mmCIF file of C-alpha atoms in Angstrom:
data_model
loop_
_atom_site.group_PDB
_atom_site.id
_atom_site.type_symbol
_atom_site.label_atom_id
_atom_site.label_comp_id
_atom_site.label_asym_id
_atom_site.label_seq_id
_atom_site.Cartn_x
_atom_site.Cartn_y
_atom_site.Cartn_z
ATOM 1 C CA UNK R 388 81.434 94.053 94.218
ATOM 2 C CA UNK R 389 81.586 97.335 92.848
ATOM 3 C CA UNK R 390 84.693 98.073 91.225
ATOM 4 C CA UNK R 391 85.291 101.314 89.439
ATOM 5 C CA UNK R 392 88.098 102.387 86.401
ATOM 6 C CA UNK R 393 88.458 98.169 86.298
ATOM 7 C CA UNK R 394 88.785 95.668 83.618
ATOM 8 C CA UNK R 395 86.383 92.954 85.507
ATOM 9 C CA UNK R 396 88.749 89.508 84.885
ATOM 10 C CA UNK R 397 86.857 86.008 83.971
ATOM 11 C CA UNK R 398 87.531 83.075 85.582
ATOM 12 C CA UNK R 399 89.294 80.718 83.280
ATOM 13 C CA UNK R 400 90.699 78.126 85.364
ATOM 14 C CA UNK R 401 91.892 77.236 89.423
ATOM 15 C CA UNK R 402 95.145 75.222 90.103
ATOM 16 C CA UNK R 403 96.780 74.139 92.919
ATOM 17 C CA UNK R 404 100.207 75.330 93.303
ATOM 18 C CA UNK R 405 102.811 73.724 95.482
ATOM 19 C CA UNK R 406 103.317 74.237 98.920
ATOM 20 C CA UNK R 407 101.352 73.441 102.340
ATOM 21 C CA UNK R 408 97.971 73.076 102.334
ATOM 22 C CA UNK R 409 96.195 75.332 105.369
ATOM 23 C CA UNK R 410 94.107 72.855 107.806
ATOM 24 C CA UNK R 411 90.642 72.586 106.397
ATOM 25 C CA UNK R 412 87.614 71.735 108.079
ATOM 26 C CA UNK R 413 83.779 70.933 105.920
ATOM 27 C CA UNK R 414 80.950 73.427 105.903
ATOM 28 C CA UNK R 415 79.098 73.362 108.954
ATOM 29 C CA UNK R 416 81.059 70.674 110.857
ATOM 30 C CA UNK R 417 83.484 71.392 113.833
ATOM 31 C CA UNK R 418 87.000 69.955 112.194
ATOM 32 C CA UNK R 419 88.914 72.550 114.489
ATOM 33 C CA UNK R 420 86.313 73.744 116.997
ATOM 34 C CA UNK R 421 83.555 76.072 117.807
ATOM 35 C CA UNK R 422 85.643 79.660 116.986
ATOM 36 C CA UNK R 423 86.640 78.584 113.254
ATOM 37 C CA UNK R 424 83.182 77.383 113.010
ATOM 38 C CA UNK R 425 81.665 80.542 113.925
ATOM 39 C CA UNK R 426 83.963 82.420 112.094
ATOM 40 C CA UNK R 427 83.572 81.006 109.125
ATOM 41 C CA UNK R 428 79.746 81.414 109.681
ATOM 42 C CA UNK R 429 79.931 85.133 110.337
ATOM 43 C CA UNK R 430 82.205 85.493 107.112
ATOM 44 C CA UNK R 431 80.483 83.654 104.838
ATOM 45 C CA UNK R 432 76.835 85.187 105.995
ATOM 46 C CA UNK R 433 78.053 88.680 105.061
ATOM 47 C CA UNK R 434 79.997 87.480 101.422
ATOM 48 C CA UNK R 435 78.199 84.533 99.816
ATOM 49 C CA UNK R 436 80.261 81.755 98.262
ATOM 50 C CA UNK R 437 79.882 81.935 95.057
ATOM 51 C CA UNK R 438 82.922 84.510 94.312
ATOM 52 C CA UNK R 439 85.912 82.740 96.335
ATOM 53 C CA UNK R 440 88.321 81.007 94.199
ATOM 54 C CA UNK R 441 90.595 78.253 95.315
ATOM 55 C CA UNK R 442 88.826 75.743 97.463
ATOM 56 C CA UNK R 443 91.166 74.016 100.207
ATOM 57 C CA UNK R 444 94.443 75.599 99.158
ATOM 58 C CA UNK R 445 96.539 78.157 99.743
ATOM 59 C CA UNK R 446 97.800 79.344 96.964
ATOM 60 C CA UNK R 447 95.182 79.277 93.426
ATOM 61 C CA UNK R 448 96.331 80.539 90.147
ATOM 62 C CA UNK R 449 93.668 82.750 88.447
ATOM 63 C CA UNK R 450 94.354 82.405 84.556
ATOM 64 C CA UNK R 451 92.052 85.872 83.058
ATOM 65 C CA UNK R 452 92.088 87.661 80.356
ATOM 66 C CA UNK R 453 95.089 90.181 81.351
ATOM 67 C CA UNK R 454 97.324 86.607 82.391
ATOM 68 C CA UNK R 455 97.669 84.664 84.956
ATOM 69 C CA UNK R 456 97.529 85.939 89.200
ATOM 70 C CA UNK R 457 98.336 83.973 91.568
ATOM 71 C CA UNK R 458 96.353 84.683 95.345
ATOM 72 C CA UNK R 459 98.470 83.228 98.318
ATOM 73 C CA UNK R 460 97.010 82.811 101.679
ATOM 74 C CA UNK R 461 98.550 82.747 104.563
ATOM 75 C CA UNK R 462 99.137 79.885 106.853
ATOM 76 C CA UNK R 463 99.237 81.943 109.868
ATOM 77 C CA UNK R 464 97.491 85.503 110.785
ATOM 78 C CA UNK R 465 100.838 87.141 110.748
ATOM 79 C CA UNK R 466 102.013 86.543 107.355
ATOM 80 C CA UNK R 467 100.759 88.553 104.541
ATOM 81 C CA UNK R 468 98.222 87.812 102.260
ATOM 82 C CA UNK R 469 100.180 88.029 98.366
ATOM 83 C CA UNK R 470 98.102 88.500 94.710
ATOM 84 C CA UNK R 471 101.268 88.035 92.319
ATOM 85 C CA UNK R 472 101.009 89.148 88.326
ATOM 86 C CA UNK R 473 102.206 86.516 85.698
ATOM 87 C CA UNK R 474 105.534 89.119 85.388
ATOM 88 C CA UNK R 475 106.651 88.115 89.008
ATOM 89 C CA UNK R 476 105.498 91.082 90.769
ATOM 90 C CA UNK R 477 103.390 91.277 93.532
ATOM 91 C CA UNK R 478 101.102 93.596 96.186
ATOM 92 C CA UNK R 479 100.814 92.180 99.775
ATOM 93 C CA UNK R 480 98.854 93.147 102.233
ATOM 94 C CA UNK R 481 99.507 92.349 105.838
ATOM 95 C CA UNK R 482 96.244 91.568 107.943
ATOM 96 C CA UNK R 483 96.195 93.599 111.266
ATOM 97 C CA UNK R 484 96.419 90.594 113.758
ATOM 98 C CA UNK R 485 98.571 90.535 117.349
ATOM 99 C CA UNK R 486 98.677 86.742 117.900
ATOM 100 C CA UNK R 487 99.556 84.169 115.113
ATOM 101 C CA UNK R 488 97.101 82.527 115.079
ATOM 102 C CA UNK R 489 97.003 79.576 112.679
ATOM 103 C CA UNK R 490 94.875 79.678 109.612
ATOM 104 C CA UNK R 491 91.526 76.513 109.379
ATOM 105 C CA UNK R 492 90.019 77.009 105.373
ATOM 106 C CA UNK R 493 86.625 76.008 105.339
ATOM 107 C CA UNK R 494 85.371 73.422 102.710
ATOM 108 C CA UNK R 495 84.304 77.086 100.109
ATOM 109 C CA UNK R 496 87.916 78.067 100.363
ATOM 110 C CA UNK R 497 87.506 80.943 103.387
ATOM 111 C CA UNK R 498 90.450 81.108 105.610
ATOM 112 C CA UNK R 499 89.622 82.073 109.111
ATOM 113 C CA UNK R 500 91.846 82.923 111.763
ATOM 114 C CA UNK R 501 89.816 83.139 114.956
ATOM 115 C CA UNK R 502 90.768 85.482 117.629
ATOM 116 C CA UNK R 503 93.750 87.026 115.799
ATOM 117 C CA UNK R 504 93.676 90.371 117.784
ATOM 118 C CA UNK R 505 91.484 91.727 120.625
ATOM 119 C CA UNK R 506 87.403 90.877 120.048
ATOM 120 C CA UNK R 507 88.576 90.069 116.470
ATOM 121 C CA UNK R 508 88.772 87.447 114.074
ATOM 122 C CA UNK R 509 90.656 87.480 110.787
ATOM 123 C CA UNK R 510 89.882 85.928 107.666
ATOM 124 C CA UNK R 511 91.421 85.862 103.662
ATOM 125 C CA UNK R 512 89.454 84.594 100.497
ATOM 126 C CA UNK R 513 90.733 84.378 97.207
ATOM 127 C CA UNK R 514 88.377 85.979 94.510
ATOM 128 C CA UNK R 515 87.680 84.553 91.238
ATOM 129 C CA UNK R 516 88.858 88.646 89.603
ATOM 130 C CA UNK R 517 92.114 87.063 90.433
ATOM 131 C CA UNK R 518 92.317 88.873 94.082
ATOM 132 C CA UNK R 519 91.847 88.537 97.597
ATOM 133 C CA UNK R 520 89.578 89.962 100.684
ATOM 134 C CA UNK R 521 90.899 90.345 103.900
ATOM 135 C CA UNK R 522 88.373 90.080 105.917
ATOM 136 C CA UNK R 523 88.135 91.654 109.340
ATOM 137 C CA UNK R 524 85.238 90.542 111.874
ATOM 138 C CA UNK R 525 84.900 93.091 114.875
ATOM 139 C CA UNK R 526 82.778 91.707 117.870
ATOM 140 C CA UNK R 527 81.936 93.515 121.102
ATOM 141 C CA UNK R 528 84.179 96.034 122.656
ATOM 142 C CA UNK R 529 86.490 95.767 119.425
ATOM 143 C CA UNK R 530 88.634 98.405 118.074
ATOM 144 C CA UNK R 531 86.771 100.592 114.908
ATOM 145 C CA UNK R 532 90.077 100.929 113.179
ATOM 146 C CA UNK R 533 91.870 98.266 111.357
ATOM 147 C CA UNK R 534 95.664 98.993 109.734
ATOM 148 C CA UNK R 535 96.602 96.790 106.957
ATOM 149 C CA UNK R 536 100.234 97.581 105.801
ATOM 150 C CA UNK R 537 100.836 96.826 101.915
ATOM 151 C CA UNK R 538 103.685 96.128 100.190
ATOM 152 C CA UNK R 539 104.167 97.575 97.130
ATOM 153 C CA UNK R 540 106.490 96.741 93.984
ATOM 154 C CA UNK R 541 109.331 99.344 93.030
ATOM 155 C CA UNK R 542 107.642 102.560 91.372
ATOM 156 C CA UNK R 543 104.243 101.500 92.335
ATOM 157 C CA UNK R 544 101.872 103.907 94.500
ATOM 158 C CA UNK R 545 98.165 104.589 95.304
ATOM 159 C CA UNK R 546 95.757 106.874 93.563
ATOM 160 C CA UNK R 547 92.441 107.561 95.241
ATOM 161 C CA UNK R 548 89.470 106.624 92.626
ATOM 162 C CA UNK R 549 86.946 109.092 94.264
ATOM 163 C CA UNK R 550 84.574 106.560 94.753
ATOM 164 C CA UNK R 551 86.278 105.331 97.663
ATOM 165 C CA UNK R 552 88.846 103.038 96.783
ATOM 166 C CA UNK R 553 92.243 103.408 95.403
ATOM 167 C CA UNK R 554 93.835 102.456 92.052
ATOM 168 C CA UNK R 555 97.226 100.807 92.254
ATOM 169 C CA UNK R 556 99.024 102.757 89.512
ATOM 170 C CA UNK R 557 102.543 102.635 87.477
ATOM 171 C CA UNK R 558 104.132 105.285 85.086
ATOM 172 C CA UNK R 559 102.304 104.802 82.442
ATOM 173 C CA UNK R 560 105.705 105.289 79.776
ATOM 174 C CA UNK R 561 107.159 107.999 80.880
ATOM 175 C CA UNK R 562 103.908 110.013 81.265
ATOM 176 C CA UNK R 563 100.872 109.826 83.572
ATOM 177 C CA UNK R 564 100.369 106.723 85.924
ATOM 178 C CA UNK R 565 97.778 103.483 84.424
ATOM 179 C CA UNK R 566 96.374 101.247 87.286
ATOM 180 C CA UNK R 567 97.512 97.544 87.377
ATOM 181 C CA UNK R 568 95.390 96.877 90.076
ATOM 182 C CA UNK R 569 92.589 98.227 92.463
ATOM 183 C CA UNK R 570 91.191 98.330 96.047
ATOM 184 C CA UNK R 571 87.506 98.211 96.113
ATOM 185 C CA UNK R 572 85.656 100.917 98.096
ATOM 186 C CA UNK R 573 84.970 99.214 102.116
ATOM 187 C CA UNK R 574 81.955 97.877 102.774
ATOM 188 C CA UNK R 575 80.886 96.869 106.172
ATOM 189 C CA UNK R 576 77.414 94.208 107.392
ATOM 190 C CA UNK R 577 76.593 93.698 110.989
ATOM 191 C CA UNK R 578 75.132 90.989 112.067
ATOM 192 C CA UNK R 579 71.631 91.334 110.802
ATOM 193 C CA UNK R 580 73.320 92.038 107.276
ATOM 194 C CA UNK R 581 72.690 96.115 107.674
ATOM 195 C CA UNK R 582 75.287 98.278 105.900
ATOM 196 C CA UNK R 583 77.644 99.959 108.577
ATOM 197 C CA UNK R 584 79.069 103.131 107.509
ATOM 198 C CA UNK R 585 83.279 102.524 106.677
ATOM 199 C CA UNK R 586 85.879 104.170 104.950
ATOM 200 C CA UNK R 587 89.432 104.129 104.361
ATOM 201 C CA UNK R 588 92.499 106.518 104.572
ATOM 202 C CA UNK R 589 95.784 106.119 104.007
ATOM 203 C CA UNK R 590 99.068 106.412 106.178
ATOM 204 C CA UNK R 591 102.133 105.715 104.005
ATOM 205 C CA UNK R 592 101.669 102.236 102.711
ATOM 206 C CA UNK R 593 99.045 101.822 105.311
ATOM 207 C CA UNK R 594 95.223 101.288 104.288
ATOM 208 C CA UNK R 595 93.749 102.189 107.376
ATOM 209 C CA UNK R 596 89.999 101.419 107.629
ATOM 210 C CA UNK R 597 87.460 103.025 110.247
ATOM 211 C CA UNK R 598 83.787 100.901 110.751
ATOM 212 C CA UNK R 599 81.644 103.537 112.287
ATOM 213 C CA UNK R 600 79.392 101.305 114.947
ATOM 214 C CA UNK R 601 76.677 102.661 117.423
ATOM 215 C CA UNK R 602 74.945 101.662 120.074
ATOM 216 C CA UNK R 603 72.023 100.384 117.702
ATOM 217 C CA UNK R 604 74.603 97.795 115.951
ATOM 218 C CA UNK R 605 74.643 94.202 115.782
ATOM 219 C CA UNK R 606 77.478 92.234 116.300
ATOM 220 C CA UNK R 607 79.370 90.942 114.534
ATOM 221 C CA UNK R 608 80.088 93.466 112.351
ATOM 222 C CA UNK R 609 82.069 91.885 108.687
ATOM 223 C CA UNK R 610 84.615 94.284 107.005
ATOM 224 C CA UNK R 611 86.288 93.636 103.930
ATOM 225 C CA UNK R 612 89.279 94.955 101.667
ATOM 226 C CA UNK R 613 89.541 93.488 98.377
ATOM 227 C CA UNK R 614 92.213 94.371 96.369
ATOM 228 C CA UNK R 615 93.538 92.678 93.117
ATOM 229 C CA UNK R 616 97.036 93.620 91.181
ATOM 230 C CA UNK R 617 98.301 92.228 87.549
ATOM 231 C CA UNK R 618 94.955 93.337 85.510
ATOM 232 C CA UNK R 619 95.699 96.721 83.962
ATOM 233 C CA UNK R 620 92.271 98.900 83.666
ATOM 234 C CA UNK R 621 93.232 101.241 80.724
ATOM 235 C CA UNK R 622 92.756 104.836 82.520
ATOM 236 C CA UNK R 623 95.692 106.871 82.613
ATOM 237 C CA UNK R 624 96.204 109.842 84.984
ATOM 238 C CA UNK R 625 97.835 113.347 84.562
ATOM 239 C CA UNK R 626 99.141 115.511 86.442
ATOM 240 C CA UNK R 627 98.908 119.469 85.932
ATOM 241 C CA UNK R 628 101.859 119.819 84.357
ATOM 242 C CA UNK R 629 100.664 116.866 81.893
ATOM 243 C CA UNK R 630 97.679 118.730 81.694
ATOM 244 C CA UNK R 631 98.483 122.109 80.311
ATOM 245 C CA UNK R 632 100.769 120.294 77.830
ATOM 246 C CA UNK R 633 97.669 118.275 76.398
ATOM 247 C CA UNK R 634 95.635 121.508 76.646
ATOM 248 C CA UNK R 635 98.292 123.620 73.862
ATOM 249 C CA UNK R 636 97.636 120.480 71.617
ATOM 250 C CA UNK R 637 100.863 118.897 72.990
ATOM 251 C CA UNK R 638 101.439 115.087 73.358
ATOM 252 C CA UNK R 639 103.296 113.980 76.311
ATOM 253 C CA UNK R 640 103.720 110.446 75.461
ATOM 254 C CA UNK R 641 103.754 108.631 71.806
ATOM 255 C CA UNK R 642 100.948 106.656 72.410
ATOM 256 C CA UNK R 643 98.539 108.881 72.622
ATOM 257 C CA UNK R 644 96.378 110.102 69.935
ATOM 258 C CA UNK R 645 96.618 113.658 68.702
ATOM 259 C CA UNK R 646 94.967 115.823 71.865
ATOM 260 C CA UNK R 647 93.848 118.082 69.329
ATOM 261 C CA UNK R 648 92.029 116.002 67.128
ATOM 262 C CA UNK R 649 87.821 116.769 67.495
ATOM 263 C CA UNK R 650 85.368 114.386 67.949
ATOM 264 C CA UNK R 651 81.584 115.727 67.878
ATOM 265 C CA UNK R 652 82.970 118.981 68.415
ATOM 266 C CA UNK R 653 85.336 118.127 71.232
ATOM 267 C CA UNK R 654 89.087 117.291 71.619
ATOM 268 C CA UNK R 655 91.649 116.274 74.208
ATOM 269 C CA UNK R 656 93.001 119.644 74.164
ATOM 270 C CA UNK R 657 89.463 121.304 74.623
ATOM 271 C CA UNK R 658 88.944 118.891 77.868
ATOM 272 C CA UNK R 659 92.052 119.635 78.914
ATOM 273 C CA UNK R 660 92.218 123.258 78.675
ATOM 274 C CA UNK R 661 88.958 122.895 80.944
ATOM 275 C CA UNK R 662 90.715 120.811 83.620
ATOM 276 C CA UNK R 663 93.723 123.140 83.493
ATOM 277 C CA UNK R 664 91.003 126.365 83.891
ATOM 278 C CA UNK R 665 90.017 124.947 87.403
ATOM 279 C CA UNK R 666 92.847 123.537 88.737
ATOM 280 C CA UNK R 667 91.643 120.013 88.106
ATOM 281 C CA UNK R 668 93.738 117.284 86.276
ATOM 282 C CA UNK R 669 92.520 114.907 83.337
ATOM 283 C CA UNK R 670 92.446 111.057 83.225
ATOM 284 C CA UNK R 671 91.291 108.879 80.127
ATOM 285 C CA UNK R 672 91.269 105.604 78.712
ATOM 286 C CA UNK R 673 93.375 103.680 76.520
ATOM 287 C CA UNK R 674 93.985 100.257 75.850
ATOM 288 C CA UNK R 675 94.729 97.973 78.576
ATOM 289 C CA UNK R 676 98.195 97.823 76.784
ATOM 290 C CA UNK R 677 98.610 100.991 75.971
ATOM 291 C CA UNK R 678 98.049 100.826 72.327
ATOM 292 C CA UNK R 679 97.052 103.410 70.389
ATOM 293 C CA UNK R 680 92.981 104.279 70.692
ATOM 294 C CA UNK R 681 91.165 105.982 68.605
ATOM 295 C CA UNK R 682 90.366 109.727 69.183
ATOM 296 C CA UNK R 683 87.043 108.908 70.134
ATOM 297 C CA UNK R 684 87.392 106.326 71.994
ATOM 298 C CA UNK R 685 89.832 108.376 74.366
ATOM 299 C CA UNK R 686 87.590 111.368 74.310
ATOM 300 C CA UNK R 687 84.466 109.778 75.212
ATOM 301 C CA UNK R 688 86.737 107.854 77.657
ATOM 302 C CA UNK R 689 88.154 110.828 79.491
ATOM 303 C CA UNK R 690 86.988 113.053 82.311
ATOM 304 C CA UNK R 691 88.488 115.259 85.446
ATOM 305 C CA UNK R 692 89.760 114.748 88.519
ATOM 306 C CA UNK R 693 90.819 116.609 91.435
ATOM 307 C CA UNK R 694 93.906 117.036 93.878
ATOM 308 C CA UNK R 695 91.865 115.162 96.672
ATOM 309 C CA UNK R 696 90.726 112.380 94.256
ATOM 310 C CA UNK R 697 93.728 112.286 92.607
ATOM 311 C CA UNK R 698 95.612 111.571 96.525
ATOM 312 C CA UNK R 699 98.215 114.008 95.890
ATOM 313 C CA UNK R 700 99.099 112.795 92.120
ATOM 314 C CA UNK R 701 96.792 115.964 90.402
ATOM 315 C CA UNK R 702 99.334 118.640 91.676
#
């Protein structure tokens, strides 16, 4: 999938990690009955196989290029699904289900939990960028919003990417916010694999996403959030303040290269003083680590963004 401001993480290797092992049933055969089956069917139609990580297990480490992630899948439909970073920390995100409803992996490593809420089943992959999907399959008569409540680690919030999606963002020291993980813009298939118009809001710490059916759609209709956390994507974002600072030529953090240093006739401070002209905010890259870049590189790298793309962060 589409994923936008991202460092895109390899696959290096899968482990198993200790704990219980979710019920698993082969491709295709009927280990726990005719609802996983068909759940699993639905699911996998609308995803593929080829990106889900962690085969028969419910918890696969992701080693990439930014370190370790752990995915976690719950064993029941009422726990939360967890992507943990090699520092300890973690982003949850708790599927929108009203009966537990125990969890039957099938033998490609999706995690279905069949009639989890009204005309719905749930399901969780892990991803080989090191993150998850929690996927949300909406039959007849089912509701066309879906709440998903995350939880977040201590100082971390969510910036809207404008394409979308939303960054999952951290000070970035002591200056502007850098994203250590993303959630992908929705994407929605009914059941003859036809886009179905989706989006997301938020509400709090609540992704809420709204599938826009008619009475031309085929059912089942496949959802899917897909977030990952732990991979830092090297674009940092200020806020107006921040802004006019960098536009005088100021530097707000020690990282950052001189904001008034030209490159093919533009600077930091020239994009800046553009941003700050409209009301609009400026983000740009760095390193993933936030090592120093060179003026170009953060020039060519940086661009404007608004209040309402921003989420309330460009104020």
């Amino acid at each position: 999938m589409k994923r936008k401001n991202a460092v895109h993480a390899a696959l290096l290797t899968t482990a198993l990690i200790a704990g219980t092992s979710i019920p698993a049933f082969a491709s295709g055969g009927t280990g726990d009955g005719t609802a996983a089956d068909q759940a699993v069917a639905a699911v996998q139609k609308a995803t593929g196989t080829t990106g889900i990580a962690g085969a028969g297990i419910q918890s696969a480490v992701m080693a990439t290029e930014r370190g370790s992630v752990t995915v976690s899948t719950p064993t029941s439909a009422e726990k939360p699904v967890s992507v943990a970073a090699s520092d300890g920390s973690a982003v949850t995100m708790a599927l929108p289900a009203a009966v537990d409803t125990a969890g039957v992996t099938s033998a490609a490593g999706t995690t279905v939990y069949p009639d989890a809420a009204a005309h719905v089943d749930l399901a969780v992959q892990a991803t080989v960028d090191g993150g998850a999907r929690a996927l949300v399959t909406l039959k007849n008569a089912a509701p066309n919003t879906q709440r998903f409540d995350l939880g977040l680690p201590d100082g971390a919030s969510l910036v809207a990417d404008g394409d979308g999606g939303y960054d999952i963002v951290t000070s970035a020291g002591g200056a502007g916010l850098v994203p250590r993980g993303h959630i992908d813009a929705p994407w929605a298939k009914d059941a003859n694999g036809d886009a179905v118009p989706t989006s997301y809001s938020l509400d709090g710490n609540t992704l809420v996403q709204t599938v826009e059916t008619n009475p031309d759609t085929a059912y089942p209709v496949v959802a899917d959030p897909h977030y990952t956390w732990g991979i830092i994507t090297g674009t940092v974002y200020f806020n107006k303040k921040e802004t006019k600072l960098l536009a005088v030529g100021g530097t707000v953090v020690s990282w950052l290269p001189n904001p008034a240093t030209k490159v093919g006739g533009r600077s930091l401070a020239t994009i800046a003083g553009g941003a700050a002209a409209v009301g609009k905010c400026i983000k740009f890259k760095v390193n993933p680590s936030l090592a120093l870049l060179s003026p170009a590189a953060a020039i060519n790298g940086s661009g404007l963004y608004s209040g309402k793309a921003g989420d309330g962060y460009c104020k």
